Amino acid sequence: MLSALKPQPADKILQLIQMYRDDPREAKIDLGVGVYKDPTGLTPVMRAVKAAEAKLWQTETTKTYTGLAGEPAYAAAMAKMILGEDAAADRIAAIATPGGTGAIRQALELIKLASPEATVWLSNPTWPNHPSIIRYLGIPMREYRYFDAETGGVDFDRMMADLAGVKAGDVVLLHGCCHNPTGANPNAVEWAAIAALLEKTGAIPLIDLAYQGFGDGLEEDAAATRLIAARLPEVLIAASCSKNFGIYRERTGVLMALGDPALKPTVQANLNFLNRQNFSFPPDHGARLVTMILTDAELTADWKSELEEVRLNMLTLRQLLADALRAETGSDRFGFIGQHRGMFSRLGITADQVERLRSEHGIYMVGDSRLNIAGLNRNTVPVLARAVAQVIR
């Protein structure tokens, strides 16, 4: 049996990580892997997480299984954070998942279970794992135009033209904020138009919310998701706690399915069934820490304060890089970097130029020129700007 297996294509980002580790140059810069780093290059454990872990260590009395859906308190806390204080609990069925990727996988499994003929529409570009999982599950897939490489912004008119062709019952995958890999996001007026179009076509939104709090603020980054949830009858939301709580290795995610309250018991039973088929009981440690933080006023305040420090640091780095590139190139070609939000931006340089950054300057980023802003600091911003200016000449 095993001899029949075929080699799998290497994950480009994981491959890049290994190349970076193998590079002996001391001055190398890693802008590929999608984790937040502080100015010292460390991905820190947040203060509130440390405090919650200390409290949990003192008070936890058992490591027995949670429910198939995870702890209800976790789902309730996440619904409040994402959908707001007035979230309609009678509409929300939810399951804890192993990270945001697990939430996306379970959402796609649910789509396949409920509507196997539905097409899932993805932005071009999108996070590479989206199409990979969809292809693996054998779900029909199409793309809608999203990014304008000339302006570095959202190609809104073409996006809307493509989404006008979505059929009732199709699923449109949207990045709720901080688009990965481009960093370009619709504005409030555009989000309202997107919601109206989805309502008109009868499409079902699947919102990937992996970076809430990394863009314009915790509440601001949830605005588009809340708008769509309030307007459309059925919505799927896949959320991750990896970035905004800094608990990457704890694999903490949630999938919420919003619909008719009368259908909630059936939807919840199907979500539980999917967890049972895939991994039975979801991991609990990260989810329990998140619940403790979000239900304790002091921990919540400290977490929000540190999350805001993280967000502002990335915004500062964005503007510093945009200014440094302007100074080095004598143009505003890269001015869009300061307008983007989240961890990522796509520079818009060629694959050959990206390769020169790696080979000549020890600067690592994904081949499509996506860079992780959080991989920079005040010392490496001018190094990157000078290197980019050299390779584009």
PDB file of C-alpha atoms in Angstrom, residues 139-336:
ATOM      1  CA  ILE A 139     -15.428  20.599  -3.754  1.00  0.00           C
ATOM      2  CA  PRO A 140     -16.099  22.714  -6.879  1.00  0.00           C
ATOM      3  CA  MET A 141     -14.089  25.932  -6.754  1.00  0.00           C
ATOM      4  CA  ARG A 142     -13.895  29.224  -8.616  1.00  0.00           C
ATOM      5  CA  GLU A 143     -12.010  32.482  -8.145  1.00  0.00           C
ATOM      6  CA  TYR A 144     -13.090  36.099  -8.039  1.00  0.00           C
ATOM      7  CA  ARG A 145     -10.704  38.934  -8.857  1.00  0.00           C
ATOM      8  CA  TYR A 146      -9.591  40.814  -5.768  1.00  0.00           C
ATOM      9  CA  PHE A 147      -6.200  42.522  -5.913  1.00  0.00           C
ATOM     10  CA  ASP A 148      -5.106  45.375  -8.177  1.00  0.00           C
ATOM     11  CA  ALA A 149      -1.354  44.920  -8.583  1.00  0.00           C
ATOM     12  CA  GLU A 150      -0.999  48.404 -10.092  1.00  0.00           C
ATOM     13  CA  THR A 151      -2.475  50.295  -7.141  1.00  0.00           C
ATOM     14  CA  GLY A 152      -1.820  47.764  -4.377  1.00  0.00           C
ATOM     15  CA  GLY A 153      -5.495  48.024  -3.410  1.00  0.00           C
ATOM     16  CA  VAL A 154      -8.686  46.024  -3.791  1.00  0.00           C
ATOM     17  CA  ASP A 155      -9.860  45.668  -7.406  1.00  0.00           C
ATOM     18  CA  PHE A 156     -13.394  46.323  -6.235  1.00  0.00           C
ATOM     19  CA  ASP A 157     -15.204  46.758  -9.543  1.00  0.00           C
ATOM     20  CA  ARG A 158     -13.847  43.513 -10.962  1.00  0.00           C
ATOM     21  CA  MET A 159     -14.462  41.742  -7.665  1.00  0.00           C
ATOM     22  CA  MET A 160     -18.118  42.753  -7.758  1.00  0.00           C
ATOM     23  CA  ALA A 161     -18.434  41.844 -11.430  1.00  0.00           C
ATOM     24  CA  ASP A 162     -17.209  38.322 -10.680  1.00  0.00           C
ATOM     25  CA  LEU A 163     -19.360  37.893  -7.573  1.00  0.00           C
ATOM     26  CA  ALA A 164     -22.421  38.894  -9.570  1.00  0.00           C
ATOM     27  CA  GLY A 165     -22.070  35.478 -11.232  1.00  0.00           C
ATOM     28  CA  VAL A 166     -22.355  33.558  -7.974  1.00  0.00           C
ATOM     29  CA  LYS A 167     -25.371  31.249  -7.850  1.00  0.00           C
ATOM     30  CA  ALA A 168     -27.795  30.846  -4.966  1.00  0.00           C
ATOM     31  CA  GLY A 169     -26.371  28.336  -2.519  1.00  0.00           C
ATOM     32  CA  ASP A 170     -22.763  28.901  -3.575  1.00  0.00           C
ATOM     33  CA  VAL A 171     -20.276  29.825  -0.868  1.00  0.00           C
ATOM     34  CA  VAL A 172     -18.095  32.940  -1.035  1.00  0.00           C
ATOM     35  CA  LEU A 173     -14.999  32.824   1.146  1.00  0.00           C
ATOM     36  CA  LEU A 174     -14.103  36.268   2.466  1.00  0.00           C
ATOM     37  CA  HIS A 175     -11.224  37.478   4.621  1.00  0.00           C
ATOM     38  CA  GLY A 176     -12.965  39.338   7.440  1.00  0.00           C
ATOM     39  CA  CYS A 177     -10.001  41.710   7.878  1.00  0.00           C
ATOM     40  CA  CYS A 178      -6.254  41.877   7.174  1.00  0.00           C
ATOM     41  CA  HIS A 179      -6.369  40.030   3.849  1.00  0.00           C
ATOM     42  CA  ASN A 180      -3.723  37.332   3.470  1.00  0.00           C
ATOM     43  CA  PRO A 181      -1.552  37.625   1.389  1.00  0.00           C
ATOM     44  CA  THR A 182      -2.140  41.149   0.098  1.00  0.00           C
ATOM     45  CA  GLY A 183      -2.959  43.294   3.154  1.00  0.00           C
ATOM     46  CA  ALA A 184      -5.529  45.170   1.024  1.00  0.00           C
ATOM     47  CA  ASN A 185      -9.074  45.334   2.407  1.00  0.00           C
ATOM     48  CA  PRO A 186     -12.456  46.730   1.323  1.00  0.00           C
ATOM     49  CA  ASN A 187     -13.602  49.911   3.048  1.00  0.00           C
ATOM     50  CA  ALA A 188     -16.894  50.188   4.965  1.00  0.00           C
ATOM     51  CA  VAL A 189     -18.882  51.316   1.915  1.00  0.00           C
ATOM     52  CA  GLU A 190     -17.484  48.461  -0.156  1.00  0.00           C
ATOM     53  CA  TRP A 191     -18.252  45.917   2.559  1.00  0.00           C
ATOM     54  CA  ALA A 192     -21.867  47.102   2.608  1.00  0.00           C
ATOM     55  CA  ALA A 193     -22.051  46.632  -1.173  1.00  0.00           C
ATOM     56  CA  ILE A 194     -20.552  43.135  -0.869  1.00  0.00           C
ATOM     57  CA  ALA A 195     -23.123  42.188   1.766  1.00  0.00           C
ATOM     58  CA  ALA A 196     -25.943  43.505  -0.405  1.00  0.00           C
ATOM     59  CA  LEU A 197     -24.718  41.548  -3.416  1.00  0.00           C
ATOM     60  CA  LEU A 198     -24.416  38.320  -1.425  1.00  0.00           C
ATOM     61  CA  GLU A 199     -27.943  38.858  -0.106  1.00  0.00           C
ATOM     62  CA  LYS A 200     -29.230  39.456  -3.640  1.00  0.00           C
ATOM     63  CA  THR A 201     -27.559  36.369  -5.119  1.00  0.00           C
ATOM     64  CA  GLY A 202     -28.475  34.022  -2.272  1.00  0.00           C
ATOM     65  CA  ALA A 203     -24.831  33.126  -1.657  1.00  0.00           C
ATOM     66  CA  ILE A 204     -23.546  31.986   1.724  1.00  0.00           C
ATOM     67  CA  PRO A 205     -20.530  33.824   3.145  1.00  0.00           C
ATOM     68  CA  LEU A 206     -17.697  31.865   4.757  1.00  0.00           C
ATOM     69  CA  ILE A 207     -15.671  34.428   6.671  1.00  0.00           C
ATOM     70  CA  ASP A 208     -12.085  33.594   7.587  1.00  0.00           C
ATOM     71  CA  LEU A 209     -11.253  35.772  10.592  1.00  0.00           C
ATOM     72  CA  ALA A 210      -7.658  35.001  11.507  1.00  0.00           C
ATOM     73  CA  TYR A 211      -6.326  38.459  12.428  1.00  0.00           C
ATOM     74  CA  GLN A 212      -8.990  40.279  14.454  1.00  0.00           C
ATOM     75  CA  GLY A 213      -7.246  43.066  16.356  1.00  0.00           C
ATOM     76  CA  PHE A 214      -4.243  43.253  14.023  1.00  0.00           C
ATOM     77  CA  GLY A 215      -5.740  45.774  11.592  1.00  0.00           C
ATOM     78  CA  ASP A 216      -7.708  48.817  12.758  1.00  0.00           C
ATOM     79  CA  GLY A 217      -8.637  47.536  16.217  1.00  0.00           C
ATOM     80  CA  LEU A 218     -10.479  44.661  17.859  1.00  0.00           C
ATOM     81  CA  GLU A 219     -13.953  46.119  17.305  1.00  0.00           C
ATOM     82  CA  GLU A 220     -13.170  47.726  13.948  1.00  0.00           C
ATOM     83  CA  ASP A 221     -11.798  44.474  12.532  1.00  0.00           C
ATOM     84  CA  ALA A 222     -15.053  42.701  13.386  1.00  0.00           C
ATOM     85  CA  ALA A 223     -17.252  45.320  11.690  1.00  0.00           C
ATOM     86  CA  ALA A 224     -17.507  43.601   8.306  1.00  0.00           C
ATOM     87  CA  THR A 225     -18.281  40.237   9.893  1.00  0.00           C
ATOM     88  CA  ARG A 226     -20.970  41.801  12.084  1.00  0.00           C
ATOM     89  CA  LEU A 227     -22.493  43.616   9.112  1.00  0.00           C
ATOM     90  CA  ILE A 228     -22.732  40.418   7.082  1.00  0.00           C
ATOM     91  CA  ALA A 229     -23.987  38.354  10.040  1.00  0.00           C
ATOM     92  CA  ALA A 230     -26.754  40.876  10.692  1.00  0.00           C
ATOM     93  CA  ARG A 231     -27.825  41.088   7.064  1.00  0.00           C
ATOM     94  CA  LEU A 232     -27.679  37.538   5.712  1.00  0.00           C
ATOM     95  CA  PRO A 233     -29.763  34.585   6.891  1.00  0.00           C
ATOM     96  CA  GLU A 234     -26.904  32.064   6.861  1.00  0.00           C
ATOM     97  CA  VAL A 235     -23.236  32.772   7.574  1.00  0.00           C
ATOM     98  CA  LEU A 236     -20.221  30.601   8.404  1.00  0.00           C
ATOM     99  CA  ILE A 237     -17.380  32.115  10.450  1.00  0.00           C
ATOM    100  CA  ALA A 238     -14.014  30.393  10.925  1.00  0.00           C
ATOM    101  CA  ALA A 239     -11.902  32.206  13.518  1.00  0.00           C
ATOM    102  CA  SER A 240      -8.421  31.702  14.943  1.00  0.00           C
ATOM    103  CA  CYS A 241      -6.878  32.693  18.266  1.00  0.00           C
ATOM    104  CA  SER A 242      -3.326  32.000  17.104  1.00  0.00           C
ATOM    105  CA  LYS A 243      -2.420  35.592  16.277  1.00  0.00           C
ATOM    106  CA  ASN A 244      -4.471  37.842  18.528  1.00  0.00           C
ATOM    107  CA  PHE A 245      -3.795  35.729  21.632  1.00  0.00           C
ATOM    108  CA  GLY A 246      -0.324  34.631  20.488  1.00  0.00           C
ATOM    109  CA  ILE A 247      -1.100  30.949  21.162  1.00  0.00           C
ATOM    110  CA  TYR A 248       0.003  29.560  17.810  1.00  0.00           C
ATOM    111  CA  ARG A 249       1.046  26.121  19.022  1.00  0.00           C
ATOM    112  CA  GLU A 250      -2.077  25.614  21.176  1.00  0.00           C
ATOM    113  CA  ARG A 251      -4.198  25.241  17.997  1.00  0.00           C
ATOM    114  CA  THR A 252      -7.242  27.203  19.125  1.00  0.00           C
ATOM    115  CA  GLY A 253     -10.023  27.985  16.677  1.00  0.00           C
ATOM    116  CA  VAL A 254     -13.783  28.082  16.407  1.00  0.00           C
ATOM    117  CA  LEU A 255     -16.353  27.513  13.679  1.00  0.00           C
ATOM    118  CA  MET A 256     -19.694  29.261  13.994  1.00  0.00           C
ATOM    119  CA  ALA A 257     -22.701  28.568  11.786  1.00  0.00           C
ATOM    120  CA  LEU A 258     -25.399  31.242  11.917  1.00  0.00           C
ATOM    121  CA  GLY A 259     -28.881  30.447  10.659  1.00  0.00           C
ATOM    122  CA  ASP A 260     -32.562  30.025  11.478  1.00  0.00           C
ATOM    123  CA  PRO A 261     -32.954  29.461  15.235  1.00  0.00           C
ATOM    124  CA  ALA A 262     -35.337  26.579  14.478  1.00  0.00           C
ATOM    125  CA  LEU A 263     -32.494  24.778  12.709  1.00  0.00           C
ATOM    126  CA  LYS A 264     -29.878  25.306  15.422  1.00  0.00           C
ATOM    127  CA  PRO A 265     -30.249  21.855  17.078  1.00  0.00           C
ATOM    128  CA  THR A 266     -29.791  20.099  13.721  1.00  0.00           C
ATOM    129  CA  VAL A 267     -26.866  22.305  12.707  1.00  0.00           C
ATOM    130  CA  GLN A 268     -25.188  21.787  16.071  1.00  0.00           C
ATOM    131  CA  ALA A 269     -25.646  18.020  15.831  1.00  0.00           C
ATOM    132  CA  ASN A 270     -23.997  18.010  12.407  1.00  0.00           C
ATOM    133  CA  LEU A 271     -21.084  20.122  13.629  1.00  0.00           C
ATOM    134  CA  ASN A 272     -20.610  17.747  16.562  1.00  0.00           C
ATOM    135  CA  PHE A 273     -20.740  14.819  14.131  1.00  0.00           C
ATOM    136  CA  LEU A 274     -17.972  16.339  11.997  1.00  0.00           C
ATOM    137  CA  ASN A 275     -15.742  16.840  15.029  1.00  0.00           C
ATOM    138  CA  ARG A 276     -16.381  13.222  16.027  1.00  0.00           C
ATOM    139  CA  GLN A 277     -15.412  11.964  12.579  1.00  0.00           C
ATOM    140  CA  ASN A 278     -12.236  14.027  12.334  1.00  0.00           C
ATOM    141  CA  PHE A 279     -10.701  14.116  15.817  1.00  0.00           C
ATOM    142  CA  SER A 280     -13.480  13.431  18.351  1.00  0.00           C
ATOM    143  CA  PHE A 281     -12.852  16.001  21.069  1.00  0.00           C
ATOM    144  CA  PRO A 282     -11.153  19.315  20.265  1.00  0.00           C
ATOM    145  CA  PRO A 283      -8.050  20.533  22.130  1.00  0.00           C
ATOM    146  CA  ASP A 284      -8.953  22.477  25.249  1.00  0.00           C
ATOM    147  CA  HIS A 285      -5.911  24.176  26.779  1.00  0.00           C
ATOM    148  CA  GLY A 286      -5.813  27.188  24.462  1.00  0.00           C
ATOM    149  CA  ALA A 287      -9.595  27.482  24.400  1.00  0.00           C
ATOM    150  CA  ARG A 288      -9.704  27.464  28.190  1.00  0.00           C
ATOM    151  CA  LEU A 289      -7.074  30.210  28.384  1.00  0.00           C
ATOM    152  CA  VAL A 290      -9.016  32.332  25.895  1.00  0.00           C
ATOM    153  CA  THR A 291     -12.221  31.807  27.882  1.00  0.00           C
ATOM    154  CA  MET A 292     -10.515  32.801  31.120  1.00  0.00           C
ATOM    155  CA  ILE A 293      -9.116  35.961  29.537  1.00  0.00           C
ATOM    156  CA  LEU A 294     -12.372  37.019  27.889  1.00  0.00           C
ATOM    157  CA  THR A 295     -14.468  36.425  31.018  1.00  0.00           C
ATOM    158  CA  ASP A 296     -12.162  38.181  33.481  1.00  0.00           C
ATOM    159  CA  ALA A 297     -12.261  41.990  33.312  1.00  0.00           C
ATOM    160  CA  GLU A 298      -8.665  42.467  34.497  1.00  0.00           C
ATOM    161  CA  LEU A 299      -7.243  39.875  32.117  1.00  0.00           C
ATOM    162  CA  THR A 300      -9.345  41.227  29.251  1.00  0.00           C
ATOM    163  CA  ALA A 301      -8.052  44.756  29.833  1.00  0.00           C
ATOM    164  CA  ASP A 302      -4.420  43.621  29.929  1.00  0.00           C
ATOM    165  CA  TRP A 303      -4.853  41.457  26.814  1.00  0.00           C
ATOM    166  CA  LYS A 304      -6.498  44.304  24.883  1.00  0.00           C
ATOM    167  CA  SER A 305      -3.710  46.659  25.936  1.00  0.00           C
ATOM    168  CA  GLU A 306      -0.963  44.321  24.728  1.00  0.00           C
ATOM    169  CA  LEU A 307      -2.864  43.498  21.533  1.00  0.00           C
ATOM    170  CA  GLU A 308      -3.082  47.214  20.810  1.00  0.00           C
ATOM    171  CA  GLU A 309       0.686  47.521  21.344  1.00  0.00           C
ATOM    172  CA  VAL A 310       1.173  44.759  18.775  1.00  0.00           C
ATOM    173  CA  ARG A 311      -1.165  46.432  16.287  1.00  0.00           C
ATOM    174  CA  LEU A 312       0.419  49.852  16.637  1.00  0.00           C
ATOM    175  CA  ASN A 313       3.896  48.386  16.274  1.00  0.00           C
ATOM    176  CA  MET A 314       2.922  46.861  12.932  1.00  0.00           C
ATOM    177  CA  LEU A 315       1.347  50.122  11.745  1.00  0.00           C
ATOM    178  CA  THR A 316       4.526  51.987  12.676  1.00  0.00           C
ATOM    179  CA  LEU A 317       6.661  49.483  10.782  1.00  0.00           C
ATOM    180  CA  ARG A 318       4.376  49.811   7.763  1.00  0.00           C
ATOM    181  CA  GLN A 319       4.801  53.553   7.623  1.00  0.00           C
ATOM    182  CA  LEU A 320       8.536  53.366   8.262  1.00  0.00           C
ATOM    183  CA  LEU A 321       8.917  50.911   5.386  1.00  0.00           C
ATOM    184  CA  ALA A 322       6.760  52.971   3.020  1.00  0.00           C
ATOM    185  CA  ASP A 323       8.814  56.074   3.875  1.00  0.00           C
ATOM    186  CA  ALA A 324      12.143  54.245   3.530  1.00  0.00           C
ATOM    187  CA  LEU A 325      11.155  52.804   0.142  1.00  0.00           C
ATOM    188  CA  ARG A 326      10.074  56.254  -1.013  1.00  0.00           C
ATOM    189  CA  ALA A 327      13.453  57.643   0.000  1.00  0.00           C
ATOM    190  CA  GLU A 328      15.426  54.813  -1.626  1.00  0.00           C
ATOM    191  CA  THR A 329      13.453  54.612  -4.883  1.00  0.00           C
ATOM    192  CA  GLY A 330      12.486  58.267  -5.298  1.00  0.00           C
ATOM    193  CA  SER A 331       8.880  57.270  -5.986  1.00  0.00           C
ATOM    194  CA  ASP A 332       5.583  56.471  -4.286  1.00  0.00           C
ATOM    195  CA  ARG A 333       5.431  53.040  -5.914  1.00  0.00           C
ATOM    196  CA  PHE A 334       5.270  51.342  -2.496  1.00  0.00           C
ATOM    197  CA  GLY A 335       3.122  53.907  -0.714  1.00  0.00           C
ATOM    198  CA  PHE A 336       0.270  51.393  -0.442  1.00  0.00           C
TER     199      PHE A 336
END
